[in-house]
Coordinates of C-alpha atoms in Angstrom, one line a residue:
M1 CA 104.2 22.6 179.5
L2 CA 101.7 25.5 179.5
S3 CA 105.1 28.4 180.2
A4 CA 107.4 26.0 177.7
L5 CA 104.4 26.2 175.1
K6 CA 103.6 30.3 175.2
S7 CA 107.5 30.5 175.2
L8 CA 107.3 28.4 171.9
R9 CA 104.5 30.2 170.1
Q10 CA 105.8 33.6 171.2
K11 CA 109.4 32.1 169.7
H12 CA 106.8 31.5 166.4
R13 CA 105.4 34.8 166.2
K14 CA 108.5 36.5 166.3
N15 CA 110.3 34.7 163.2
H16 CA 106.7 34.8 161.4
T17 CA 108.0 37.9 159.7
H18 CA 110.8 36.1 158.1
F19 CA 109.1 33.3 157.3
A20 CA 105.4 34.0 156.5
I21 CA 104.7 33.2 152.5
D22 CA 101.5 32.9 150.7
S23 CA 100.5 29.5 150.0
L24 CA 99.2 30.9 146.3
V25 CA 102.6 33.2 145.4
A26 CA 104.9 32.1 147.0
L27 CA 108.3 34.2 147.7
S28 CA 111.7 34.1 146.6
D29 CA 112.8 32.3 150.4
A30 CA 110.4 29.7 149.6
R31 CA 111.7 29.2 145.9
R32 CA 115.1 28.1 147.4
I33 CA 115.0 24.9 146.0
M34 CA 116.5 22.5 148.9
P35 CA 118.9 19.5 149.0
Q36 CA 116.6 17.1 150.5
K37 CA 114.9 14.8 148.8
G38 CA 111.6 14.0 149.0
I39 CA 109.0 10.4 150.0
I40 CA 105.6 10.1 149.4
L41 CA 104.4 6.7 151.2
A42 CA 100.7 5.9 148.9
G43 CA 100.4 2.2 149.8
G44 CA 98.7 0.4 152.4
T45 CA 95.0 -1.9 151.5
G46 CA 93.0 1.4 152.5
S47 CA 90.3 -1.5 154.0
R48 CA 88.5 1.8 155.9
L49 CA 87.3 3.3 152.4
D50 CA 86.4 -0.2 151.2
P51 CA 84.3 -0.8 148.7
L52 CA 85.8 2.8 147.1
T53 CA 89.6 1.3 147.1
R54 CA 88.0 -1.3 144.9
V55 CA 88.2 1.0 142.1
A56 CA 91.2 2.7 142.7
C57 CA 94.1 3.0 145.4
K58 CA 93.6 5.8 148.3
Q59 CA 95.3 8.2 147.0
L60 CA 93.2 7.9 143.4
L61 CA 90.6 9.1 145.1
P62 CA 89.0 12.4 144.6
I63 CA 89.7 15.5 147.1
Y64 CA 87.0 17.8 145.4
D65 CA 88.6 18.2 141.9
K66 CA 91.8 16.6 141.5
P67 CA 93.5 13.4 143.0
M68 CA 94.0 13.1 146.2
I69 CA 98.3 12.4 145.2
Y70 CA 97.9 15.9 143.5
Y71 CA 97.8 17.7 147.6
P72 CA 101.2 15.6 149.7
L73 CA 103.0 16.5 146.0
A74 CA 101.9 20.1 145.8
T75 CA 103.3 19.9 149.8
L76 CA 106.8 19.2 148.7
M77 CA 106.7 21.2 145.9
L78 CA 106.2 23.8 148.0
G79 CA 108.9 23.1 150.1
G80 CA 111.4 23.5 147.4
I81 CA 111.8 19.7 146.8
K82 CA 112.2 19.0 143.4
E83 CA 113.2 14.9 143.7
V84 CA 110.3 12.7 144.6
L85 CA 109.8 9.0 145.4
I86 CA 106.4 7.6 145.2
I87 CA 106.1 4.4 146.8
S88 CA 103.5 2.4 146.2
T89 CA 101.9 -1.7 145.3
P90 CA 102.7 -3.4 142.3
K91 CA 99.2 -3.3 141.7
D92 CA 99.0 0.7 141.9
L93 CA 101.9 2.4 141.0
P94 CA 101.8 2.3 137.5
Q95 CA 98.6 4.2 137.8
F96 CA 100.9 6.6 139.6
E97 CA 103.2 6.5 136.8
E98 CA 100.9 7.1 134.2
I99 CA 98.7 10.1 135.4
L100 CA 102.5 11.8 137.1
G101 CA 104.8 10.9 134.5
D102 CA 108.3 11.7 135.3
G103 CA 107.3 15.3 136.2
S104 CA 109.9 16.6 133.5
Q105 CA 106.3 19.3 132.9
L106 CA 106.3 20.8 136.1
G107 CA 110.3 21.2 136.5
I108 CA 110.8 17.9 138.9
K109 CA 112.3 14.8 139.2
L110 CA 109.7 11.8 140.0
A111 CA 110.7 8.5 140.9
Y112 CA 108.7 5.4 141.7
K113 CA 109.4 2.2 143.9
E114 CA 107.2 -1.0 144.8
Q115 CA 106.6 -1.6 148.0
P116 CA 105.7 -5.1 147.9
A117 CA 104.5 -5.2 151.5
P118 CA 102.9 -2.9 154.3
E119 CA 105.6 -3.2 156.7
G120 CA 105.4 0.3 158.6
I121 CA 105.7 3.6 157.8
A122 CA 109.6 3.8 158.3
Q123 CA 110.2 0.9 155.8
A124 CA 109.8 3.9 153.0
F125 CA 113.4 4.4 153.9
L126 CA 115.0 1.4 153.4
L127 CA 112.5 1.1 150.1
A128 CA 114.0 4.7 149.1
E129 CA 117.8 4.3 150.0
E130 CA 119.1 4.2 146.8
F131 CA 117.5 7.0 146.0
L132 CA 117.7 9.0 148.7
D133 CA 122.1 8.3 148.0
G134 CA 123.1 9.6 151.0
S135 CA 121.1 12.7 151.7
G136 CA 117.6 14.2 153.7
A137 CA 114.3 12.8 153.3
T138 CA 111.4 14.2 153.9
L139 CA 107.6 11.7 154.4
I140 CA 104.9 12.8 153.5
L141 CA 101.6 9.8 154.3
G142 CA 100.0 10.0 150.7
D143 CA 96.4 10.8 153.0
N144 CA 97.7 13.7 154.8
I145 CA 96.8 17.2 153.4
F146 CA 97.9 20.3 155.0
Y147 CA 96.5 23.6 154.0
G148 CA 97.7 27.3 154.8
K149 CA 100.8 29.2 155.1
L150 CA 103.7 26.3 155.0
D151 CA 106.3 28.8 157.0
F152 CA 106.2 25.7 159.4
F153 CA 107.6 23.5 157.1
R154 CA 110.1 25.5 155.1
R155 CA 111.1 26.2 159.1
A156 CA 112.0 22.4 159.6
L157 CA 113.9 21.8 156.8
E158 CA 116.2 24.7 157.2
G159 CA 116.6 24.2 160.3
V160 CA 117.6 20.1 159.5
E161 CA 119.7 20.9 156.9
N162 CA 121.2 23.8 158.7
D163 CA 121.9 21.9 162.6
G164 CA 121.1 18.2 161.3
G165 CA 119.0 15.7 163.4
A166 CA 114.9 15.2 162.4
C167 CA 112.2 17.7 163.0
V168 CA 108.2 16.3 163.6
F169 CA 105.0 18.5 163.7
G170 CA 102.9 19.2 166.5
Y171 CA 99.1 20.1 165.7
H172 CA 96.6 20.4 168.1
V173 CA 93.9 17.9 168.5
R174 CA 90.7 17.8 170.4
D175 CA 91.3 13.5 171.4
P176 CA 95.1 13.7 172.0
E177 CA 94.9 9.7 173.2
R178 CA 93.5 8.9 169.2
F179 CA 97.3 9.8 167.6
G180 CA 100.5 9.9 168.2
V181 CA 101.1 13.0 170.6
V182 CA 104.2 14.9 171.3
E183 CA 105.4 16.3 174.6
F184 CA 108.1 19.4 173.9
D185 CA 110.0 22.1 176.0
A186 CA 110.7 26.1 175.3
D187 CA 112.7 25.9 172.6
G188 CA 110.5 22.9 170.7
K189 CA 112.9 20.1 171.8
V190 CA 111.1 17.1 171.8
L191 CA 111.2 15.5 175.0
S192 CA 108.4 11.9 174.6
I193 CA 107.3 11.3 171.8
E194 CA 103.7 8.8 172.4
E195 CA 101.4 6.7 170.6
K196 CA 98.2 6.8 171.6
P197 CA 98.2 7.3 175.5
K198 CA 95.8 6.8 177.8
Q199 CA 97.2 10.1 179.6
P200 CA 98.4 12.4 176.9
K201 CA 101.3 14.6 177.7
S202 CA 99.8 17.5 175.4
S203 CA 97.5 18.1 173.3
Y204 CA 99.0 18.4 170.1
A205 CA 99.2 15.2 167.8
V206 CA 102.0 14.1 164.9
P207 CA 100.8 14.6 161.6
G208 CA 102.1 12.9 158.9
L209 CA 104.5 15.0 157.1
Y210 CA 108.4 13.8 158.7
V211 CA 112.0 15.7 158.4
Y212 CA 115.2 13.9 158.8
D213 CA 118.7 14.4 158.0
E214 CA 121.2 11.9 155.5
T215 CA 121.3 10.0 158.7
V216 CA 117.7 8.8 158.3
V217 CA 118.6 5.0 156.5
S218 CA 121.2 4.0 158.9
R219 CA 118.8 4.3 162.2
T220 CA 116.6 2.7 160.2
K221 CA 117.9 -0.4 159.8
A222 CA 118.9 -0.3 163.3
L223 CA 115.2 -0.2 164.2
K224 CA 113.8 -4.2 165.2
P225 CA 110.1 -4.5 163.8
S226 CA 107.7 -4.3 166.4
P227 CA 105.1 -7.4 168.0
R228 CA 103.4 -6.6 164.7
G229 CA 105.9 -6.9 162.7
E230 CA 106.4 -3.1 161.3
L231 CA 109.1 -0.7 161.4
E232 CA 107.6 1.8 163.5
I233 CA 107.6 5.2 162.7
T234 CA 107.7 6.5 166.2
D235 CA 110.8 4.0 167.3
L236 CA 112.3 5.8 164.4
N237 CA 111.5 9.0 165.3
N238 CA 112.8 7.9 169.5
A239 CA 115.6 6.9 167.7
Y240 CA 116.8 10.8 166.5
L241 CA 115.1 11.6 170.6
A242 CA 117.7 9.1 172.2
D243 CA 120.7 11.8 170.8
Q244 CA 118.4 15.3 171.5
S245 CA 117.9 15.7 168.0
L246 CA 114.9 15.6 167.9
K247 CA 112.9 19.0 167.4
V248 CA 109.3 19.9 166.5
Q249 CA 107.4 22.6 164.6
L250 CA 103.9 23.7 165.8
L251 CA 100.9 24.5 163.4
G252 CA 99.6 26.9 164.3
R253 CA 96.2 28.9 163.6
G254 CA 94.9 29.5 160.3
I255 CA 96.8 25.5 159.3
A256 CA 94.1 22.8 158.2
W257 CA 95.6 19.3 158.7
L258 CA 93.1 16.8 157.2
D259 CA 93.9 13.4 157.0
T260 CA 91.5 11.3 154.9
G261 CA 91.5 7.7 155.5
T262 CA 87.5 7.0 156.0
P263 CA 84.6 7.4 154.2
N264 CA 83.7 11.0 156.8
S265 CA 87.0 11.9 156.4
L266 CA 87.4 12.0 152.8
L267 CA 84.1 13.4 152.2
E268 CA 85.0 16.5 154.9
A269 CA 88.2 16.9 152.9
G270 CA 86.3 17.1 149.8
R271 CA 83.7 19.9 150.9
Y272 CA 87.2 21.5 152.4
I273 CA 89.0 22.5 149.2
A274 CA 85.8 22.7 147.6
T275 CA 84.7 25.6 149.9
I276 CA 88.4 27.1 150.6
E277 CA 88.7 27.5 146.3
R278 CA 84.4 29.0 145.6
Q279 CA 85.4 31.4 148.3
Q280 CA 88.6 32.8 147.5
S281 CA 88.9 31.8 143.6
Y282 CA 92.1 30.5 144.0
K283 CA 93.1 26.4 143.4
V284 CA 94.7 24.5 146.1
A285 CA 97.2 21.8 145.1
C286 CA 97.0 22.8 141.5
L287 CA 100.9 21.0 140.5
E288 CA 101.1 24.1 137.6
E289 CA 100.6 26.6 139.3
V290 CA 102.9 26.0 142.0
A291 CA 105.7 24.7 139.5
Y292 CA 105.0 28.3 137.8
N293 CA 105.3 29.9 141.1
M294 CA 107.9 28.0 142.2
G295 CA 109.8 29.2 139.7
F296 CA 110.2 25.3 138.5
V297 CA 108.9 26.1 135.1
D298 CA 109.4 29.1 133.3
A299 CA 106.9 31.1 131.0
A300 CA 107.4 29.5 127.9
Q301 CA 106.8 25.8 129.6
F302 CA 103.9 27.1 131.6
D303 CA 102.6 28.0 128.6
V304 CA 102.6 24.7 127.4
L305 CA 100.9 22.7 130.1
I306 CA 98.3 25.4 129.8
E307 CA 97.4 24.0 126.2
N308 CA 98.0 20.6 127.3
T309 CA 95.3 20.8 130.2
R310 CA 92.2 19.3 128.4
N311 CA 89.6 20.5 131.3
P312 CA 88.2 23.8 130.3
Y313 CA 87.8 25.8 133.3
N314 CA 91.0 24.9 134.0
K315 CA 92.4 25.9 131.4
E316 CA 91.0 29.2 131.8
Y317 CA 92.2 29.8 135.5
L318 CA 95.8 28.9 134.4
E319 CA 94.8 31.6 131.9
M320 CA 94.3 33.9 135.1
V321 CA 97.7 32.9 136.8
R322 CA 99.7 33.3 133.9
D323 CA 98.0 37.0 133.5
E324 CA 98.3 38.3 136.8
K325 CA 101.5 37.4 137.1
A326 CA 102.3 38.7 133.5

């Protein structure tokens, strides 16, 4: 396993110069619009955050200065994905739609779908079948935040676009027994994925970001519910693994993955984002800025976004972004 990890890291370093993209100023390769569509799964009861989630659903709780949902949406946009489906409960879905609209102001298309009952992460692909209309899909969980250079994500998108199959990600953790754990070889091909193993075969957890080809819906339809009555994302990944078409991209140093499902992790995520923004004087997951830097909106459309910004501090920041790019 150690030799495989060393070889894979060396391969990633060789590719780094070809894919390194600043997370604030996207370059031409990152601006390429991906044919894949994106899904944000923002359902669930948020019971671990009760009573906060009696006020608003988890994905609308604040992470420092913006709602949680902004962060996964920014990740998809930075990957060049312009069509996104947001899945949530019948109660919460209207709030997302009120905040984000149809996405046209950001140069993207947002659609919405109710999840009547939470029946597993993989259920998202059945709910999204009409939206996907035969395309591949990237699924991100609404409470997962990624910060840093997204070259690993873009490599996965391009790999699945060119070669088919699926790609998961590996994030080094100290306590892998608490997560789904991925084992892989020197070529980045997945050997096994285990949920919360007592004896983990690697120290790499699988975060809530998954890239699949156009067979994802048919594969999901073939799944059987687990003993807890859910369509498990691990079973879907294992369906790709059985075909030897599942690969992994490692999230290296400089990449932060934050899961915000508990009060402590919610607080820590807010503090982390606040520190980054104060130290760098740049905002994280500013959707208007992402849309402008990705070329989803032009200068005139960006001026409209600035004009419609109510927060005077955010307006001043967007004006700075515009002036720096002029």
